[in-house]
mmCIF file of C-alpha atoms and ligand atoms in Angstrom:
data_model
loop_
_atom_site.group_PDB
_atom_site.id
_atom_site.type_symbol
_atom_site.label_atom_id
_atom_site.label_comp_id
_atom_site.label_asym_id
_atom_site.label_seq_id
_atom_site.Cartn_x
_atom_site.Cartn_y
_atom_site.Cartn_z
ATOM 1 C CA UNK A 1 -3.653 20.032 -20.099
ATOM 2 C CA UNK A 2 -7.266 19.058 -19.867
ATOM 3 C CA UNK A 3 -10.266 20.635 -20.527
ATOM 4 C CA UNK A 4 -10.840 20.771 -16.312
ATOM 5 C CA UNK A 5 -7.125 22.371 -16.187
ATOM 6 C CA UNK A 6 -5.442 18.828 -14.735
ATOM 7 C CA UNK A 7 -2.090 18.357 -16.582
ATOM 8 C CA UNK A 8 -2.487 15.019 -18.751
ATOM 9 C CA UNK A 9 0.735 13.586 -16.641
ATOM 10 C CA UNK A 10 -1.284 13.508 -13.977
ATOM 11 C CA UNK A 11 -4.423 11.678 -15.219
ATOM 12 C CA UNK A 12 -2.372 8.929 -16.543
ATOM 13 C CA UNK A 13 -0.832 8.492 -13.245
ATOM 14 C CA UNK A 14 -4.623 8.599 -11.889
ATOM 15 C CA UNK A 15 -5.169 5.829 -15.320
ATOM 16 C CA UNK A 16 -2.435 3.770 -14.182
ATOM 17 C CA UNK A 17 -2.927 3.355 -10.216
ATOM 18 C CA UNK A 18 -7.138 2.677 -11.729
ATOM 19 C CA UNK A 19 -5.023 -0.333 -14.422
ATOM 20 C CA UNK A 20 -2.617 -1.495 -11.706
ATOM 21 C CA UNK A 21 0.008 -0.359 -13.978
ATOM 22 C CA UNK A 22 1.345 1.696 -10.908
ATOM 23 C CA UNK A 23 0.177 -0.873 -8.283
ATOM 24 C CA UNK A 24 1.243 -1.791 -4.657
ATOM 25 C CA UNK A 25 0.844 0.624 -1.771
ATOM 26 C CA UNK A 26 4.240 2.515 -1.325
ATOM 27 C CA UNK A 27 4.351 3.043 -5.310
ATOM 28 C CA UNK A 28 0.779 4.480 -5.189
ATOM 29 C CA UNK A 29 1.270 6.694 -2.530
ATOM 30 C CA UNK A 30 4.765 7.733 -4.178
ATOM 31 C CA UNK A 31 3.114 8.523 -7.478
ATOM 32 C CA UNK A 32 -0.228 10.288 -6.011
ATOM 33 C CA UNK A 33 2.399 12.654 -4.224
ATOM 34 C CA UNK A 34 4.485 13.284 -7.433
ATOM 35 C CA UNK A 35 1.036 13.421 -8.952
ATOM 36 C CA UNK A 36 0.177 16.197 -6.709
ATOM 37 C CA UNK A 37 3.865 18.046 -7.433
ATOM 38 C CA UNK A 38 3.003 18.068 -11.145
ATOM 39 C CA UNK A 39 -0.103 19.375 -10.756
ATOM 40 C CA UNK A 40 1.185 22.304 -8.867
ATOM 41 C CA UNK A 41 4.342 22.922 -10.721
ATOM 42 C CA UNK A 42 1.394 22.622 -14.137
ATOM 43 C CA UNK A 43 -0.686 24.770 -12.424
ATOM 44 C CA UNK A 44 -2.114 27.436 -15.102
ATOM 45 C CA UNK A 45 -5.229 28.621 -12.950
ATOM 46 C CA UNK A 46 -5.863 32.605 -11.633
ATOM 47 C CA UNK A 47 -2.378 32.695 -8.906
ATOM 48 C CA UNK A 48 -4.966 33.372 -6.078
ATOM 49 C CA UNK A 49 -4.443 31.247 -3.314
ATOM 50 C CA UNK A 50 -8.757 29.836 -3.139
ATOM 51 C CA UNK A 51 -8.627 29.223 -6.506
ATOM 52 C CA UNK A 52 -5.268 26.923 -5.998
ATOM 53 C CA UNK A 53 -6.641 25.490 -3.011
ATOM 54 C CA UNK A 54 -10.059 24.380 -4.803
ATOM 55 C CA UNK A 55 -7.994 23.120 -7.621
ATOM 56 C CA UNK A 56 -5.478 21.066 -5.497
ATOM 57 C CA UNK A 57 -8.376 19.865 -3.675
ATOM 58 C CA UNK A 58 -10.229 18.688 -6.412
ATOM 59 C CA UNK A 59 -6.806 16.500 -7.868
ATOM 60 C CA UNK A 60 -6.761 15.298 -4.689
ATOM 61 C CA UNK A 61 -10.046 14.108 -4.892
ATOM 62 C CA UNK A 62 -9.642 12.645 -8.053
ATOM 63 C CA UNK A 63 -6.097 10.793 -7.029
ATOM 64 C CA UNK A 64 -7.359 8.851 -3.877
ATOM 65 C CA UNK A 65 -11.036 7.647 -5.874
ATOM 66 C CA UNK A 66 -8.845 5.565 -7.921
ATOM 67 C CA UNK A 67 -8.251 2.160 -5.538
ATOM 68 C CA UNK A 68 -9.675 2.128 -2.502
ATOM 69 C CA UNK A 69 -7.832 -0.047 -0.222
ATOM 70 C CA UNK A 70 -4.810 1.108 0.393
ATOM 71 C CA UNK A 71 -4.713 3.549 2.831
ATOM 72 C CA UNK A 72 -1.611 4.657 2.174
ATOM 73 C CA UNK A 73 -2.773 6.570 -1.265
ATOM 74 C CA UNK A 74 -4.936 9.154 1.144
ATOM 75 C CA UNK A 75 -2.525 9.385 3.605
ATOM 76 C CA UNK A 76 -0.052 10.725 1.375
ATOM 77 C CA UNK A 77 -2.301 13.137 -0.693
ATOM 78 C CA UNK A 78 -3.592 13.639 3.442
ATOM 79 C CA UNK A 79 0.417 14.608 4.279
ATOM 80 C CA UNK A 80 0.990 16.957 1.761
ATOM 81 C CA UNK A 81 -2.935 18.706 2.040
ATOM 82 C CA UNK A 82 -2.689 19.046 5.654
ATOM 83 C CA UNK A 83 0.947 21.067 5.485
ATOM 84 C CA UNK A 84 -0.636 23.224 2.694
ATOM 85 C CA UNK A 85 -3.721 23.805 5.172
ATOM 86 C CA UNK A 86 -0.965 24.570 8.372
ATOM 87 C CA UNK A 87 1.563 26.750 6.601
ATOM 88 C CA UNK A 88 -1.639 29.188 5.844
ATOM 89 C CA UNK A 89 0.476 30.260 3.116
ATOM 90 C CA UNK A 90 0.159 34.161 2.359
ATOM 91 C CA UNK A 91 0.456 34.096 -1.294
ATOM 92 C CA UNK A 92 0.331 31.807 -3.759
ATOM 93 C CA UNK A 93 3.776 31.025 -4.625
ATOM 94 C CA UNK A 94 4.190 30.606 -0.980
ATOM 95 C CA UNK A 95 1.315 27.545 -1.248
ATOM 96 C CA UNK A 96 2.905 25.985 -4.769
ATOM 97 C CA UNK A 97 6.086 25.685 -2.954
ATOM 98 C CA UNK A 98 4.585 24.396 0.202
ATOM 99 C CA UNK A 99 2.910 21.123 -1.545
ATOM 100 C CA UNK A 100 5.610 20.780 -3.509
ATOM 101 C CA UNK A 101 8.153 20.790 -0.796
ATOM 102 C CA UNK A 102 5.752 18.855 0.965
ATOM 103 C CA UNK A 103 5.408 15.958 -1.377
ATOM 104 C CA UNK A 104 9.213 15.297 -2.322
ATOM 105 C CA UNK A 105 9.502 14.815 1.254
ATOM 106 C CA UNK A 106 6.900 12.502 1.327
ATOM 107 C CA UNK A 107 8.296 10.415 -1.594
ATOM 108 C CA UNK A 108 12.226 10.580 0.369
ATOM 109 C CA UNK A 109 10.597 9.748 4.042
ATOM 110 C CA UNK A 110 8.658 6.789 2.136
ATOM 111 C CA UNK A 111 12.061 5.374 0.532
ATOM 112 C CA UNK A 112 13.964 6.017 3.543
ATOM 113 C CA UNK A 113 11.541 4.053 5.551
ATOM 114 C CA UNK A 114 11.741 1.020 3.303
ATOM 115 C CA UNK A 115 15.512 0.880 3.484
ATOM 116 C CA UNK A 116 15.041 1.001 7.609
ATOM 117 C CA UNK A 117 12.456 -1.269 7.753
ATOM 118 C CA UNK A 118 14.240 -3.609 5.318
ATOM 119 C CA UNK A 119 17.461 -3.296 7.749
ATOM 120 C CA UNK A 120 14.977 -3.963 10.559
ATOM 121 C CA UNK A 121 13.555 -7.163 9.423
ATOM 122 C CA UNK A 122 16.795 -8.665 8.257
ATOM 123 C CA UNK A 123 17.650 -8.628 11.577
ATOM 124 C CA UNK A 124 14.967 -10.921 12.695
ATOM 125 C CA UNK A 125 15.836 -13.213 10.136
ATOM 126 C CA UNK A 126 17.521 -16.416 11.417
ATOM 127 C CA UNK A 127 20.487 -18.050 9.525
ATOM 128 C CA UNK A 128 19.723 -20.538 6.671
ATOM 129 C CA UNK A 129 16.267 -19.280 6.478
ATOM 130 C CA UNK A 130 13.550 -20.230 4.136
ATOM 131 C CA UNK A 131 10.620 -17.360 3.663
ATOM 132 C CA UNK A 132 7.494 -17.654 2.474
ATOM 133 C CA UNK A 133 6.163 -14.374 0.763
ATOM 134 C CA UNK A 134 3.086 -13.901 -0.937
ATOM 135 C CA UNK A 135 2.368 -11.294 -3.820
ATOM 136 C CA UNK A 136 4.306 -8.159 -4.504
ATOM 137 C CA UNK A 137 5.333 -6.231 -1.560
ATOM 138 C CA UNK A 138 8.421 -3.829 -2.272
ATOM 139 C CA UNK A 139 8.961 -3.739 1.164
ATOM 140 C CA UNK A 140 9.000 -7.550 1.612
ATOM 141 C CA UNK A 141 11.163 -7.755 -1.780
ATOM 142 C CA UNK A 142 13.457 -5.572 0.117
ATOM 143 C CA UNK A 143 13.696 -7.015 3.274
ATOM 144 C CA UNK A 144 14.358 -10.259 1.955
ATOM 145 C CA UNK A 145 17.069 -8.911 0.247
ATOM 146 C CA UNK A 146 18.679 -7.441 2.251
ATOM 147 C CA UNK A 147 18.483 -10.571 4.679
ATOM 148 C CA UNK A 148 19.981 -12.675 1.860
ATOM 149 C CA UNK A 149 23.069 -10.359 1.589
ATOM 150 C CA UNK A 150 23.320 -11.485 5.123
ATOM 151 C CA UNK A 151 23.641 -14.692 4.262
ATOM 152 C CA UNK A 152 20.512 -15.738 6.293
ATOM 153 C CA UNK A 153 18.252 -16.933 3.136
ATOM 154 C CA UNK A 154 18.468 -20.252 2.066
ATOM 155 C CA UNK A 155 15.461 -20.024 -0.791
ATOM 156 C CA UNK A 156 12.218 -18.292 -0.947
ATOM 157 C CA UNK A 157 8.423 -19.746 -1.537
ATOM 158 C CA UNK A 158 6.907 -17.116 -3.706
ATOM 159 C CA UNK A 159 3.326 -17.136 -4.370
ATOM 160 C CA UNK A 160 1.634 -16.861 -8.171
ATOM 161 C CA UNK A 161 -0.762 -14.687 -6.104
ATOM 162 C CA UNK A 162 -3.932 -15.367 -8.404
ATOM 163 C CA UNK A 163 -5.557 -13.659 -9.843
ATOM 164 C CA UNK A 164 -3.040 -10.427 -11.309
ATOM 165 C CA UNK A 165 0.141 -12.311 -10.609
ATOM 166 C CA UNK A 166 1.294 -10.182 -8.957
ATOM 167 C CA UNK A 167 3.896 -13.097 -7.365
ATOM 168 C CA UNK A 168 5.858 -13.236 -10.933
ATOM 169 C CA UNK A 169 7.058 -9.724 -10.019
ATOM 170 C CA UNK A 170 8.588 -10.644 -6.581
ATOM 171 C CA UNK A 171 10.121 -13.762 -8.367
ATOM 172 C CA UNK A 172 11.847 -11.872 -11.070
ATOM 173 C CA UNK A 173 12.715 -9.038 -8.846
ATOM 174 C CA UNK A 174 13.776 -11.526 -5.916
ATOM 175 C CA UNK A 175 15.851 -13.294 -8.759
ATOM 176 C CA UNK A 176 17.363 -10.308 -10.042
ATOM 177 C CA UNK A 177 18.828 -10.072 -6.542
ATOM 178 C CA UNK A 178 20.777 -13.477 -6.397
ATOM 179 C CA UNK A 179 18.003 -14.711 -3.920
ATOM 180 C CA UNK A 180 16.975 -18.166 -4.737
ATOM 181 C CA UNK A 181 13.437 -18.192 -5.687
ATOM 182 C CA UNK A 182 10.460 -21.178 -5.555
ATOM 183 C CA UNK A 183 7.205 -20.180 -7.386
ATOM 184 C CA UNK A 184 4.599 -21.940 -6.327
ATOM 185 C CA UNK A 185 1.035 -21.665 -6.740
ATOM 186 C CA UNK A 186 -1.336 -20.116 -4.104
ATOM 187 C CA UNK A 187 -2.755 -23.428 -3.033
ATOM 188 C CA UNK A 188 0.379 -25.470 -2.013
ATOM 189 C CA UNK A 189 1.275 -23.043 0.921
ATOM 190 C CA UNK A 190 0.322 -25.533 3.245
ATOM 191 C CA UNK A 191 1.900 -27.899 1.438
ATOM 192 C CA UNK A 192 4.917 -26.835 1.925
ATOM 193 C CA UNK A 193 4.552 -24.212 5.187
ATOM 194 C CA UNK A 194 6.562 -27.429 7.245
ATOM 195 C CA UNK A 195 9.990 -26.188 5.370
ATOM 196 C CA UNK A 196 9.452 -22.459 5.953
ATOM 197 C CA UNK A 197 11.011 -20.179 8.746
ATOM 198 C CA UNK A 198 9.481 -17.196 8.322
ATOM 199 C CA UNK A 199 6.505 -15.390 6.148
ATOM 200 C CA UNK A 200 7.132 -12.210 5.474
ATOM 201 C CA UNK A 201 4.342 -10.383 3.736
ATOM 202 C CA UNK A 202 3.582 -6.430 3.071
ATOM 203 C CA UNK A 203 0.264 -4.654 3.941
ATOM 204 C CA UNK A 204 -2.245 -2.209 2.254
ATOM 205 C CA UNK A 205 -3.815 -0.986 5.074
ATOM 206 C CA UNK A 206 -3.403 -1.711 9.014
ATOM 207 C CA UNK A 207 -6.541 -0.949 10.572
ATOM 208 C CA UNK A 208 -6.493 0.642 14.492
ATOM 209 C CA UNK A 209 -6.668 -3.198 15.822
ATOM 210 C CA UNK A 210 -3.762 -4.149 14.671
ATOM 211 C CA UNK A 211 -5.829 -6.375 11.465
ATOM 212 C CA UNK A 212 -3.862 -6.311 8.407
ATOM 213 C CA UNK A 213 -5.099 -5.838 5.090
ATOM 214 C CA UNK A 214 -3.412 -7.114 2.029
ATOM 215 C CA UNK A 215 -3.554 -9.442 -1.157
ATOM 216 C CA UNK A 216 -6.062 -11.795 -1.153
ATOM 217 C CA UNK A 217 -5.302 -15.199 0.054
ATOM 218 C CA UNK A 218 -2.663 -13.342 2.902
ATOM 219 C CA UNK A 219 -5.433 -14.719 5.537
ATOM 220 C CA UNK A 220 -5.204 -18.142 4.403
ATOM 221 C CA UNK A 221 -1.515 -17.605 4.505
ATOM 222 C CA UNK A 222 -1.308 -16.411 8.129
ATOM 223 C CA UNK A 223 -3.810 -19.621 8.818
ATOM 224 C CA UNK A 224 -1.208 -22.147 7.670
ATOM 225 C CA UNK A 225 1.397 -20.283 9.194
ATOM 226 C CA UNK A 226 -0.323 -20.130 12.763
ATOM 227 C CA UNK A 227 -1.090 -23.962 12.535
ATOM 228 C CA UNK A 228 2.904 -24.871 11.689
ATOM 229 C CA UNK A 229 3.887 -22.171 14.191
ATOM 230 C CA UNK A 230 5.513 -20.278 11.847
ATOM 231 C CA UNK A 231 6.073 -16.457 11.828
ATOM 232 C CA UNK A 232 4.323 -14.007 10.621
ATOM 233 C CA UNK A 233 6.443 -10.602 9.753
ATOM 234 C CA UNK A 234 4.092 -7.696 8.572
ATOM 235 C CA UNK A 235 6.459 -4.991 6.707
ATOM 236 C CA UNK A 236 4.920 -1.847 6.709
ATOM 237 C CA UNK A 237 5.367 1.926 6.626
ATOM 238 C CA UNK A 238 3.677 3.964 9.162
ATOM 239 C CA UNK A 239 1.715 5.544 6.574
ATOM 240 C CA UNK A 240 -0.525 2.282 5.870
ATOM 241 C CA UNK A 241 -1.748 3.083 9.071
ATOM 242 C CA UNK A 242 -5.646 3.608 8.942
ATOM 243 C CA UNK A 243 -6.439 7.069 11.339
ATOM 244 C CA UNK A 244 -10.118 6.421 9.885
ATOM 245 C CA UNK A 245 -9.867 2.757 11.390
ATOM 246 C CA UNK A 246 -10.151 4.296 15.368
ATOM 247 C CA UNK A 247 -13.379 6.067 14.854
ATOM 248 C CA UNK A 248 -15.002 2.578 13.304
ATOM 249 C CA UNK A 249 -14.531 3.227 9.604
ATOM 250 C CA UNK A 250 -14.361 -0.107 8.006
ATOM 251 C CA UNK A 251 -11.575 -0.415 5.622
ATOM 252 C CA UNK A 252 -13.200 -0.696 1.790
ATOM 253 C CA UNK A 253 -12.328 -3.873 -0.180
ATOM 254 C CA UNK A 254 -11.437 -3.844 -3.837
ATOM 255 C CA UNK A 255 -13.558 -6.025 -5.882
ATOM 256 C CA UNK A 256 -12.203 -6.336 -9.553
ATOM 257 C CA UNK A 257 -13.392 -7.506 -12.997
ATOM 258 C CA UNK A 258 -14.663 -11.167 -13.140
ATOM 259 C CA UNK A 259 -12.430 -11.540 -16.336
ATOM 260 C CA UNK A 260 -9.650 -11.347 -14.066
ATOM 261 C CA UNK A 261 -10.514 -14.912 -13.028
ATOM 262 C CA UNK A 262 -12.505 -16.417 -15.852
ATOM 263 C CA UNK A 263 -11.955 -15.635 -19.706
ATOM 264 C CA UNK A 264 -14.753 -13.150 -21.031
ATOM 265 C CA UNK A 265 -15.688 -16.186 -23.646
ATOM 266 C CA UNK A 266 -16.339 -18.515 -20.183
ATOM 267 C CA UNK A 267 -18.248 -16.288 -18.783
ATOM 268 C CA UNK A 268 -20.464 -15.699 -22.206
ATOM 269 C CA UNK A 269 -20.726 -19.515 -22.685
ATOM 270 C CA UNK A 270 -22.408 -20.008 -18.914
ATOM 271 C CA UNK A 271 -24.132 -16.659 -18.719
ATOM 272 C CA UNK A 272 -25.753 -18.015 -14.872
ATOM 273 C CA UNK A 273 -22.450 -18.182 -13.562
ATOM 274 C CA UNK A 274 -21.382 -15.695 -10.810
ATOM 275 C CA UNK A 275 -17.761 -14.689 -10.377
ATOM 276 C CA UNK A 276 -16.298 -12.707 -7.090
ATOM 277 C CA UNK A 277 -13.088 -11.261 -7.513
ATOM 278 C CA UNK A 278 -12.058 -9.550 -4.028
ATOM 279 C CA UNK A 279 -8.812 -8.233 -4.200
ATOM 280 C CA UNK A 280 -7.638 -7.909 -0.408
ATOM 281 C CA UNK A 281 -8.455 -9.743 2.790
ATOM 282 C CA UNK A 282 -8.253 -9.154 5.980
ATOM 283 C CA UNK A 283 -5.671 -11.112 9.009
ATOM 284 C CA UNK A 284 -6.923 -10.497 12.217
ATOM 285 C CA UNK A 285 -3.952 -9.502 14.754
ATOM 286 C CA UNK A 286 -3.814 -13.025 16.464
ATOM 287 C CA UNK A 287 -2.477 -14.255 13.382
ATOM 288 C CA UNK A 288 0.705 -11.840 12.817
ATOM 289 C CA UNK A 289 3.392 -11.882 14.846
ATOM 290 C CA UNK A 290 5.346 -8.703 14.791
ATOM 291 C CA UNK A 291 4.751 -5.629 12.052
ATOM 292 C CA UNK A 292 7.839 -4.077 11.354
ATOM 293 C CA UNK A 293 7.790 -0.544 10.886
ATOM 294 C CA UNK A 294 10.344 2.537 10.169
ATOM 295 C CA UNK A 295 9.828 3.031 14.334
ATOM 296 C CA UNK A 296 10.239 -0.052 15.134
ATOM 297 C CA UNK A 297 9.278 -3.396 15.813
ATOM 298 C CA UNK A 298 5.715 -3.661 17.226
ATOM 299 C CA UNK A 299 3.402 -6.246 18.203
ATOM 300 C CA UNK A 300 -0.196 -5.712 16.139
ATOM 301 C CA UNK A 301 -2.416 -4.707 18.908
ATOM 302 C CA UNK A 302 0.466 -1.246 19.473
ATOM 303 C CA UNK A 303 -0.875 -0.292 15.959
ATOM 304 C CA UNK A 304 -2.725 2.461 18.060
ATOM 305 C CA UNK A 305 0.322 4.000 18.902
ATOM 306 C CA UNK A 306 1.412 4.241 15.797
ATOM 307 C CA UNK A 307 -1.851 5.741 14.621
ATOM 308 C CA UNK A 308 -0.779 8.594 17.430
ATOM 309 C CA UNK A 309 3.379 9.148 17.128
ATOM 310 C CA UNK A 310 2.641 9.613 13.086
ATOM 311 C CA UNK A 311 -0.668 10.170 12.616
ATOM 312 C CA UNK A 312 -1.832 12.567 15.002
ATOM 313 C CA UNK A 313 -2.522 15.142 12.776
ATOM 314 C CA UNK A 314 -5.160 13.383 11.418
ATOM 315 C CA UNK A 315 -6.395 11.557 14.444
ATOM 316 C CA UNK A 316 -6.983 15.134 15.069
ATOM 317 C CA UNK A 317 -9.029 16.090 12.361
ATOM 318 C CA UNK A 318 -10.921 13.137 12.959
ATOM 319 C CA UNK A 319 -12.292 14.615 16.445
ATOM 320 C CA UNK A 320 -13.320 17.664 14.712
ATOM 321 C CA UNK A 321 -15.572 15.485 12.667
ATOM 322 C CA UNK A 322 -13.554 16.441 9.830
ATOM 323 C CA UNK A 323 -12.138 13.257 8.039
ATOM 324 C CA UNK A 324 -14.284 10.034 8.313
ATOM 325 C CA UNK A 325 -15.902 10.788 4.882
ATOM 326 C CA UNK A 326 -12.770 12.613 3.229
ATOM 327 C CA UNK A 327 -13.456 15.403 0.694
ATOM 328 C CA UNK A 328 -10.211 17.072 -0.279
ATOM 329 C CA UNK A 329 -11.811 19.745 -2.139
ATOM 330 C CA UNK A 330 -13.539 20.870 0.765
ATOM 331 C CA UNK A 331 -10.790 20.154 2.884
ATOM 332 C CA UNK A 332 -8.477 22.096 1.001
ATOM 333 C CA UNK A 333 -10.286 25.169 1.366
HETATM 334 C C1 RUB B 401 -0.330 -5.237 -3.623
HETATM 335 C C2 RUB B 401 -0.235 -5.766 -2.225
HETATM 336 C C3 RUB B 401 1.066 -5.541 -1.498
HETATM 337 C C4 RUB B 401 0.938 -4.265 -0.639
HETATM 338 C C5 RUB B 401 2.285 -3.820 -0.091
HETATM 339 O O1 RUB B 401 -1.633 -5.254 -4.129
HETATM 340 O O2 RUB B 401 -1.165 -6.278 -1.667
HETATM 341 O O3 RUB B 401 1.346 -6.612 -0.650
HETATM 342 O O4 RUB B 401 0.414 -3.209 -1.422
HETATM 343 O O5 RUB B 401 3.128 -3.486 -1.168
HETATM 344 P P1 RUB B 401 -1.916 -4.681 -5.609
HETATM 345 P P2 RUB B 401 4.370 -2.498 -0.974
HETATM 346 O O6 RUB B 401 -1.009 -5.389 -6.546
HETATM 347 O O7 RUB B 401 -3.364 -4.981 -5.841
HETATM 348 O O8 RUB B 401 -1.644 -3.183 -5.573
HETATM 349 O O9 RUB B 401 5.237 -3.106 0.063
HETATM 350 O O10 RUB B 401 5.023 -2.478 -2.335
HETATM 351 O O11 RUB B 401 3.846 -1.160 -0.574
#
């Protein structure tokens, strides 16, 4: 426990979503709701239900300031906040178990809706397939997968995905699944987007438009994929949905360190050079063809829909006024 009463678990799950140890949107939003079930069940604050409330509010706050893309990350802490706020619990063991209840069905609703989505897009794989993926999507790890027990994946193209690397992770994991895997590096997907069948990427965020946001170079992706006439498949769970998106919000792009790119020495030895490291881009909805979600399979621009079958709760806090600039500790309470 630290001196502010947060349990040390859950500051090094805060540390490692900040290090991209726990990286990727469905883990972050898993681990900022088990995050949020520690602190409760750690909880060693007066057992009224304000002071709980404040407290919860204030992990909360500190959870979602640690990446700022995904959407998913306050849509989950949003979840399990807004059930706390509707069950108007009437003591305070009645409000631990609420978030906590609240939370492990987040985390079994997200990992259903992978397997469903996964089932999905297999579907819309054709035989003797080749798939081009690019960085580390669980979701796309999975659905490729579970196309190639199919029998409906003849190899994959997998991205290095400068500049984390995040593309050695769906090789190995890809591999560790019998699928055949091609690394390549970011810069020969054209090269080679005449073989491919189908790209099948994840998202971060998808905005109100249908846009999707996700590892950087997924634009220039789509772009050689439009020009071949190859497919775009967006896998995504309904909670990378943006409610913030509909009343204008942009969605915030990660920059990182330049030492991702360039060694620190570099850097030293031509102190007038400028390095830009965004992390995420942005593919307009023209340029995907289908995003396949745990409700189905939906063309981009139905992304509003979405936003209101799953996310209405929100949407409706948003015409209160009450969650453009999101402040859990206040929203807690
Ligand atoms: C990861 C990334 C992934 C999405 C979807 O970025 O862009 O494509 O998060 O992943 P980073 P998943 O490595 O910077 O977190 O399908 O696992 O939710």
């Amino acid at each position: 426990m630290t001196e502010q009463g947060v349990p040390t678990k859950v500051l090094e799950i805060a540390e490692g979503i900040k290090t991209m140890r726990i990286r990727g949107a469905g883990k972050i939003a898993r681990a900022a709701a088990e995050a949020l079930k520690i602190a409760t069940l750690e909880y060693g604050g007066p057992k009224d239900i304000s002071s709980f409330k404040k407290y919860i509010g204030k992990v909360a706050d500190l959870l979602i300031s640690t990446r700022p893309t995904a959407v998913s990350l306050p849509n989950a802490v949003m979840y399990i906040l807004s059930s706390l706020h509707r069950a108007n619990p009437g003591t305070f063991d009645d409000a631990a178990n609420t978030v906590v209840f609240s939370a492990e069905k987040f985390i079994d609703e997200s990992i259903n809706a992978v397997k469903i989505i996964s089932e999905t897009a297999a579907k819309r794989i054709s035989e003797n397939s080749v798939i081009l993926t690019h960085c580390h999507s669980s979701v796309a790890v999975s659905a490729i997968t579970e196309a190639y027990k199919l029998g409906r994946v003849l190899k994959v193209y997998s991205t290095e995905t400068r500049p984390f690397y995040q593309g050695r992770i769906a090789a190995k994991q890809l591999l560790e699944n019998g699928v055949p895997v091609v690394q390549i590096p970011d810069s020969a997907v054209r090269y080679v987007m005449h073989e491919v069948d189908h790209v099948i990427i994840g998202a971060d965020t998808v905005a109100s438009n249908g846009a999707v946001v996700n590892k950087i170079g997924t634009s220039q992706v789509a772009l050689a994929a439009k020009e071949a006439r190859v497919r775009v498949y967006v896998v995504a769970e309904t909670y990378k949905f943006s409610p913030t998106t509909l009343v204008g919000e942009p969605v915030p792009i990660e920059f990182r360190e330049p030492t991702e790119i360039v060694p620190e020495a570099w850097v030293q030895k031509h102190p007038r050079i400028k390095v830009l490291n965004p992390s995420f881009d942005v593919t307009p909805p023209e340029y995907v063809d289908a995003i396949i979600t745990e409700i189905g399979v939906i063309p981009p621009q139905a992304a509003i829909l979405v936003l209101m079958e799953r996310l209405g709760w929100a949407l409706d806090k948003i015409k209160q006024g009450g969650l453009t600039k999101i402040k859990f500790e206040d929203y807690a309470e």
